[in-house]
Amino acid sequence: MRYCKRCILPDTRPGIFLDNEGVCSGCRGHDDKEITINWARRAAAFKEIVAEAKTHSTGYDCIVPVSGGKDSWYQVITCQQYGLKVLGVTWRTPGRTGIGQRNLDNMISRLSLDHIDFTIDPDVERRFMIAAYERKGATAIPMHMALFAIPIRFAVQMRIPLVIWGENPQLEFGGEQVERLATELDLHWIAKHGVTNQTAREDWIGVKDLTNEDLAAYRLPLESDFRSFAPKSIFLGSFFKWNSFENTRVSAKHGFESNAANLKTGVWHFADIDCHFIALHHFLKWYKFGFLRSFDNLSVQIRYGLTTREDAIRELREKGFQVPNDDITRFCEFADKPESWFWETAESFRNNSEVWRRHGDTWTIPGFLIDDWDWTHS
Ligand SMILES: [Zn+2]
């Protein structure tokens, strides 16, 4: 396990690889944003896409998939500034938080947004989440499947010519340069980067008695569905330089509320606040890849020049091992399982070949970023 010499991410993180200077693909993505990409040219290209959408539009010009979070506010605000008539589409998480609901309600009213809140049968979500957790150690597979499939299907079926997603994850968090510079999110991209552990909806039919009908909401359009109508699907962050802090500032000016009182995961009060179950998705990376959400947040801050590598490591050491206990309790209640089930399953996904080593009763990560880390409860 090796760490980037600029930020604090390990090369076990999916999409992160170090080049021969020891710099990770996430930091190289930042270089692309600062040096390689001509943002004036990208903004001009966005204007052309808007004009093209308007010629094909029969009402709504674009769908913006929204959660109610800071990035969704920023996406809607930017699209409206460019004159697009937006339809907001949400996959309603079964773990929606109070602040998540408030932010979504305020976004709809303050930004005058037409909106679809799409709810999947909670019992299907429950069985699918349990299955995804037990088989792949990944509670968020159903979430990722739903949040890509639902907006794209609405676009095809309502003949809305444009879907505008948020950041390009490869540009922000690491990937090959050709993908960092890409602007479109297509079916190929979803199959590769859709965070479904390389599974498709069909792979889950029959698991936990899930039927084809149960899983209807997770169905992506087929290539053949696009023959009659093919919406363009783009990352807004490929056309305007993405900055989570700037997005929060813009969103807050219009009414977005941060979660100052209750930090769920990582070190940002303005992120990961819409859903009680999102912290679990991040927490399980500790077992599989040996890092926590704070590593992601602080690495972005280092790239933005908001902290140094030394200060980030100091902050991480002070925070120690963060466990989202409340959300684990809530998830087990939702799943109707004892908490011992959660911990035993998490343990079964500990990567003891590439990341973890056992010394007696204690697990440690050889070569960990912080020498004097407290491994007692890890
Ligand atoms: Zn880096």
XYZ file of C-alpha atoms and ligand atoms in Angstrom:
379
model
C 0.000 0.000 0.000
C 1.518 3.291 -1.117
C 0.330 6.863 -0.572
C 0.347 9.813 -2.928
C 3.144 12.181 -1.977
C 0.940 15.256 -2.529
C -2.362 14.226 -0.932
C -3.051 11.400 1.549
C -4.840 8.837 -0.618
C -3.583 5.254 -0.837
C -3.292 3.418 -4.160
C -5.845 0.880 -2.875
C -8.633 3.414 -3.516
C -10.517 2.476 -6.715
C -9.396 4.784 -9.549
C -6.275 5.922 -7.687
C -2.908 4.952 -9.112
C 0.462 6.594 -8.588
C 2.628 7.758 -11.508
C 6.435 7.508 -11.603
C 6.700 10.740 -9.577
C 4.549 9.220 -6.819
C 1.608 11.533 -7.570
C -1.898 10.052 -7.695
C -4.456 10.207 -10.496
C -6.703 12.395 -8.302
C -3.974 15.024 -7.941
C -3.231 14.731 -11.674
C -6.935 15.378 -12.233
C -6.485 18.582 -10.268
C -3.572 19.478 -12.582
C -5.888 18.841 -15.543
C -8.383 21.286 -14.043
C -5.751 23.949 -13.404
C -3.559 23.536 -16.479
C -4.813 21.196 -19.212
C -8.496 22.069 -19.597
C -9.461 25.266 -21.387
C -12.534 26.240 -19.353
C -13.586 29.087 -21.664
C -13.747 26.593 -24.515
C -15.665 24.113 -22.335
C -18.176 26.814 -21.331
C -18.682 27.674 -25.017
C -19.269 23.970 -25.749
C -21.860 23.882 -22.961
C -23.687 26.825 -24.578
C -23.848 24.846 -27.824
C -25.229 21.806 -25.998
C -27.897 24.034 -24.414
C -28.854 25.465 -27.814
C -29.015 21.977 -29.334
C -31.213 20.708 -26.479
C -33.581 23.644 -26.944
C -34.125 22.716 -30.594
C -35.197 19.167 -29.566
C -37.118 20.077 -26.451
C -40.881 19.720 -26.132
C -41.167 21.196 -22.662
C -38.366 20.226 -20.329
C -34.910 20.909 -21.757
C -33.040 18.753 -19.283
C -33.241 16.431 -16.313
C -30.988 17.130 -13.366
C -30.713 14.139 -11.011
C -30.900 15.720 -7.549
C -30.564 14.558 -3.953
C -31.154 17.962 -2.374
C -27.446 18.298 -1.507
C -25.171 21.240 -2.255
C -24.129 19.882 -5.632
C -27.725 19.416 -6.805
C -28.551 23.011 -5.887
C -25.502 24.218 -7.793
C -26.417 22.074 -10.832
C -29.982 23.392 -10.979
C -28.877 27.000 -10.421
C -26.255 26.771 -13.185
C -28.656 25.123 -15.648
C -31.293 27.776 -14.975
C -28.712 30.526 -15.472
C -28.152 29.101 -18.950
C -31.878 29.268 -19.668
C -32.653 25.562 -19.382
C -36.105 24.452 -18.222
C -35.111 21.826 -15.629
C -36.961 18.767 -14.354
C -35.400 17.556 -11.098
C -35.493 13.775 -10.541
C -34.682 12.130 -7.208
C -34.268 8.512 -6.267
C -35.748 8.689 -2.776
C -33.396 6.980 -0.374
C -35.138 4.845 2.276
C -32.798 6.574 4.736
C -33.618 10.193 3.924
C -32.621 12.542 6.747
C -34.655 15.436 8.120
C -32.161 17.944 6.773
C -32.160 16.105 3.438
C -35.943 16.486 3.163
C -35.760 20.183 4.174
C -33.071 20.928 1.630
C -35.024 19.162 -1.096
C -38.274 20.984 -0.222
C -36.462 24.326 -0.133
C -34.696 23.610 -3.407
C -38.034 22.925 -5.113
C -39.705 26.068 -3.759
C -36.804 28.535 -3.862
C -35.520 27.487 -7.285
C -39.076 27.066 -8.703
C -38.270 23.516 -9.719
C -40.614 20.895 -11.155
C -39.608 17.654 -9.476
C -40.223 13.895 -9.321
C -39.479 12.105 -6.022
C -39.228 8.467 -7.076
C -39.825 5.922 -4.296
C -39.021 2.223 -4.619
C -40.915 -0.277 -2.438
C -38.919 -0.118 0.845
C -39.153 -3.895 1.251
C -37.414 -4.371 -2.120
C -34.753 -1.825 -1.119
C -34.320 -3.656 2.204
C -33.844 -7.085 0.649
C -31.600 -5.686 -2.096
C -29.405 -3.815 0.420
C -29.057 -6.896 2.628
C -28.113 -8.991 -0.396
C -25.610 -6.397 -1.667
C -24.030 -6.132 1.764
C -23.760 -9.868 2.390
C -22.484 -10.726 -1.099
C -20.299 -7.725 -1.925
C -19.802 -5.848 1.341
C -21.395 -2.870 -0.390
C -24.672 -1.469 0.976
C -24.918 1.197 -1.736
C -25.201 -0.997 -4.852
C -29.018 -0.537 -5.011
C -28.588 3.212 -4.498
C -26.104 3.556 -7.342
C -28.190 1.392 -9.666
C -31.334 3.420 -8.975
C -29.823 6.845 -9.204
C -28.406 6.226 -12.680
C -31.310 4.222 -14.113
C -34.259 6.360 -13.010
C -33.262 9.758 -14.502
C -32.039 8.214 -17.774
C -35.258 6.258 -18.208
C -37.367 9.339 -17.548
C -35.314 11.232 -20.135
C -35.870 8.549 -22.785
C -39.548 8.026 -22.007
C -40.435 11.727 -21.600
C -38.253 12.634 -24.582
C -36.118 15.116 -22.634
C -32.969 15.739 -24.700
C -30.401 16.313 -21.951
C -29.381 14.824 -18.592
C -26.932 16.914 -16.564
C -24.996 15.097 -13.830
C -22.626 16.629 -11.304
C -18.863 16.221 -11.189
C -16.883 13.915 -13.450
C -15.747 11.448 -10.733
C -12.579 10.486 -12.622
C -11.536 14.134 -12.862
C -12.287 14.860 -9.189
C -11.298 11.588 -7.509
C -8.920 9.825 -9.900
C -8.945 7.834 -13.124
C -7.179 7.542 -16.469
C -6.549 10.890 -18.156
C -8.722 10.059 -21.164
C -11.614 9.570 -18.726
C -10.707 12.660 -16.717
C -11.035 14.759 -19.862
C -14.268 13.049 -21.006
C -17.559 14.935 -20.813
C -20.252 12.268 -21.263
C -21.795 9.679 -18.974
C -23.071 6.817 -21.159
C -24.035 3.171 -20.595
C -20.422 2.100 -21.029
C -19.388 4.552 -18.298
C -22.119 3.269 -15.936
C -21.071 -0.358 -16.489
C -17.466 0.551 -15.625
C -17.836 3.267 -12.986
C -21.411 2.939 -11.681
C -20.248 1.626 -8.262
C -22.226 -1.610 -8.553
C -19.203 -3.900 -8.009
C -19.453 -4.836 -11.694
C -22.905 -6.333 -11.231
C -25.978 -5.626 -13.328
C -29.620 -5.630 -12.216
C -30.104 -9.092 -13.756
C -27.422 -10.580 -11.483
C -29.635 -9.926 -8.444
C -32.792 -11.626 -9.713
C -33.495 -14.627 -7.480
C -31.298 -13.375 -4.640
C -33.316 -12.862 -1.394
C -36.385 -13.741 -3.466
C -35.969 -10.599 -5.566
C -37.940 -10.986 -8.780
C -37.543 -9.322 -12.149
C -40.667 -7.282 -11.318
C -39.314 -6.252 -7.889
C -36.251 -4.832 -9.621
C -38.152 -2.937 -12.342
C -37.041 0.487 -11.085
C -33.347 -0.386 -11.433
C -33.570 -1.184 -15.132
C -31.364 0.965 -17.343
C -32.504 1.630 -20.902
C -30.970 -0.748 -23.444
C -28.844 0.530 -26.336
C -31.837 -0.304 -28.567
C -34.109 1.986 -26.499
C -31.938 4.902 -27.615
C -32.736 4.267 -31.301
C -36.000 6.174 -31.083
C -34.690 8.865 -28.729
C -31.184 9.302 -27.355
C -30.771 11.979 -24.679
C -27.329 13.512 -24.308
C -25.902 12.799 -20.862
C -23.085 15.025 -19.553
C -21.107 15.956 -16.445
C -21.566 19.607 -15.481
C -18.127 19.377 -13.849
C -16.603 18.750 -17.277
C -17.757 22.184 -18.462
C -17.327 24.351 -15.359
C -14.507 23.909 -12.873
C -15.956 21.896 -9.984
C -15.290 23.040 -6.420
C -17.270 21.575 -3.514
C -16.644 24.634 -1.330
C -17.717 27.031 -4.070
C -20.819 24.901 -4.794
C -21.721 25.093 -1.105
C -21.280 28.879 -1.079
C -23.498 29.340 -4.149
C -26.117 26.908 -2.813
C -26.155 28.465 0.673
C -26.831 31.889 -0.864
C -30.050 30.431 -2.300
C -31.091 28.579 0.877
C -29.109 25.326 1.151
C -28.528 24.325 4.771
C -25.368 22.551 6.050
C -25.456 20.007 8.849
C -23.320 21.908 11.355
C -24.642 20.066 14.419
C -24.167 16.504 13.308
C -21.192 15.328 11.263
C -22.079 11.962 9.732
C -18.782 11.020 8.113
C -15.545 12.613 6.957
C -14.744 16.219 7.937
C -17.243 18.207 5.830
C -20.492 19.413 7.452
C -21.972 20.231 4.059
C -21.561 16.796 2.413
C -23.041 13.299 2.840
C -26.005 14.739 4.779
C -29.064 13.596 2.764
C -29.118 9.923 3.714
C -28.629 7.976 6.950
C -27.034 5.094 5.064
C -24.374 6.916 3.036
C -21.837 6.889 5.889
C -21.911 3.069 5.799
C -20.907 3.069 2.155
C -17.837 5.142 3.040
C -17.102 3.288 6.283
C -16.804 -0.106 4.582
C -13.851 1.212 2.535
C -11.831 0.905 5.748
C -12.120 -2.886 5.588
C -11.708 -3.203 1.847
C -9.197 -0.466 1.020
C -7.796 0.806 4.349
C -8.944 4.426 4.295
C -11.785 6.553 5.695
C -13.991 9.313 4.254
C -11.778 11.930 5.949
C -8.919 10.859 3.646
C -11.074 11.831 0.629
C -12.216 15.158 2.095
C -8.771 16.213 3.306
C -7.111 15.198 0.025
C -9.454 17.548 -1.838
C -8.601 20.314 0.650
C -4.887 19.740 0.058
C -5.399 20.042 -3.709
C -7.402 23.254 -3.294
C -4.627 24.695 -1.120
C -6.940 24.857 1.925
C -4.680 22.700 4.072
C -1.240 21.101 3.897
C -0.386 17.406 3.842
C 1.165 17.749 7.328
C -1.912 19.485 8.779
C -4.218 16.938 7.144
C -2.309 14.060 8.724
C -2.398 15.864 12.091
C -6.179 16.327 11.802
C -6.632 12.681 10.867
C -4.604 11.535 13.866
C -6.667 13.758 16.182
C -9.962 12.458 14.766
C -8.856 8.835 14.987
C -11.049 5.972 13.861
C -14.533 7.362 13.071
C -17.367 4.847 13.358
C -20.864 5.937 12.240
C -22.524 4.128 15.164
C -25.922 5.847 14.938
C -26.239 5.075 11.240
C -25.185 1.453 11.742
C -27.937 1.100 14.387
C -30.437 2.704 12.032
C -29.394 0.475 9.121
C -29.736 -2.672 11.246
C -33.227 -1.547 12.327
C -34.136 -0.991 8.665
C -32.677 -4.375 7.694
C -34.300 -6.032 10.727
C -30.953 -7.586 11.687
C -28.884 -7.558 14.884
C -25.812 -5.308 14.948
C -23.619 -8.394 15.309
C -24.707 -9.239 11.734
C -23.375 -5.882 10.521
C -19.990 -6.318 12.221
C -19.518 -9.960 11.230
C -20.307 -9.117 7.614
C -17.943 -6.120 7.645
C -15.206 -8.338 9.100
C -15.707 -10.919 6.346
C -14.756 -8.261 3.779
C -11.532 -7.208 5.493
C -8.850 -7.367 2.825
C -6.225 -9.448 4.623
C -4.178 -10.183 1.518
C -3.318 -6.658 0.313
C -4.168 -4.255 3.137
C -4.482 -5.775 6.624
C -2.202 -7.914 8.824
C -3.188 -9.617 12.044
C -1.093 -9.517 15.230
C -2.835 -11.555 17.909
C -6.234 -9.938 18.369
C -5.286 -6.720 16.627
C -5.506 -5.834 12.939
C -3.066 -3.262 11.558
C -2.160 -1.859 8.150
C 1.591 -2.193 7.452
C 3.026 1.090 6.161
C -0.058 3.078 7.290
C 0.060 6.835 6.762
C 0.182 7.525 10.515
C 2.886 5.691 12.515
C 1.279 5.969 15.942
C -2.337 5.229 14.904
C -4.447 3.627 17.633
C -5.412 0.205 16.256
C -7.322 -0.888 19.371
C -10.797 -0.807 17.803
C -9.852 -1.058 14.155
Zn -2.807 12.661 -4.618
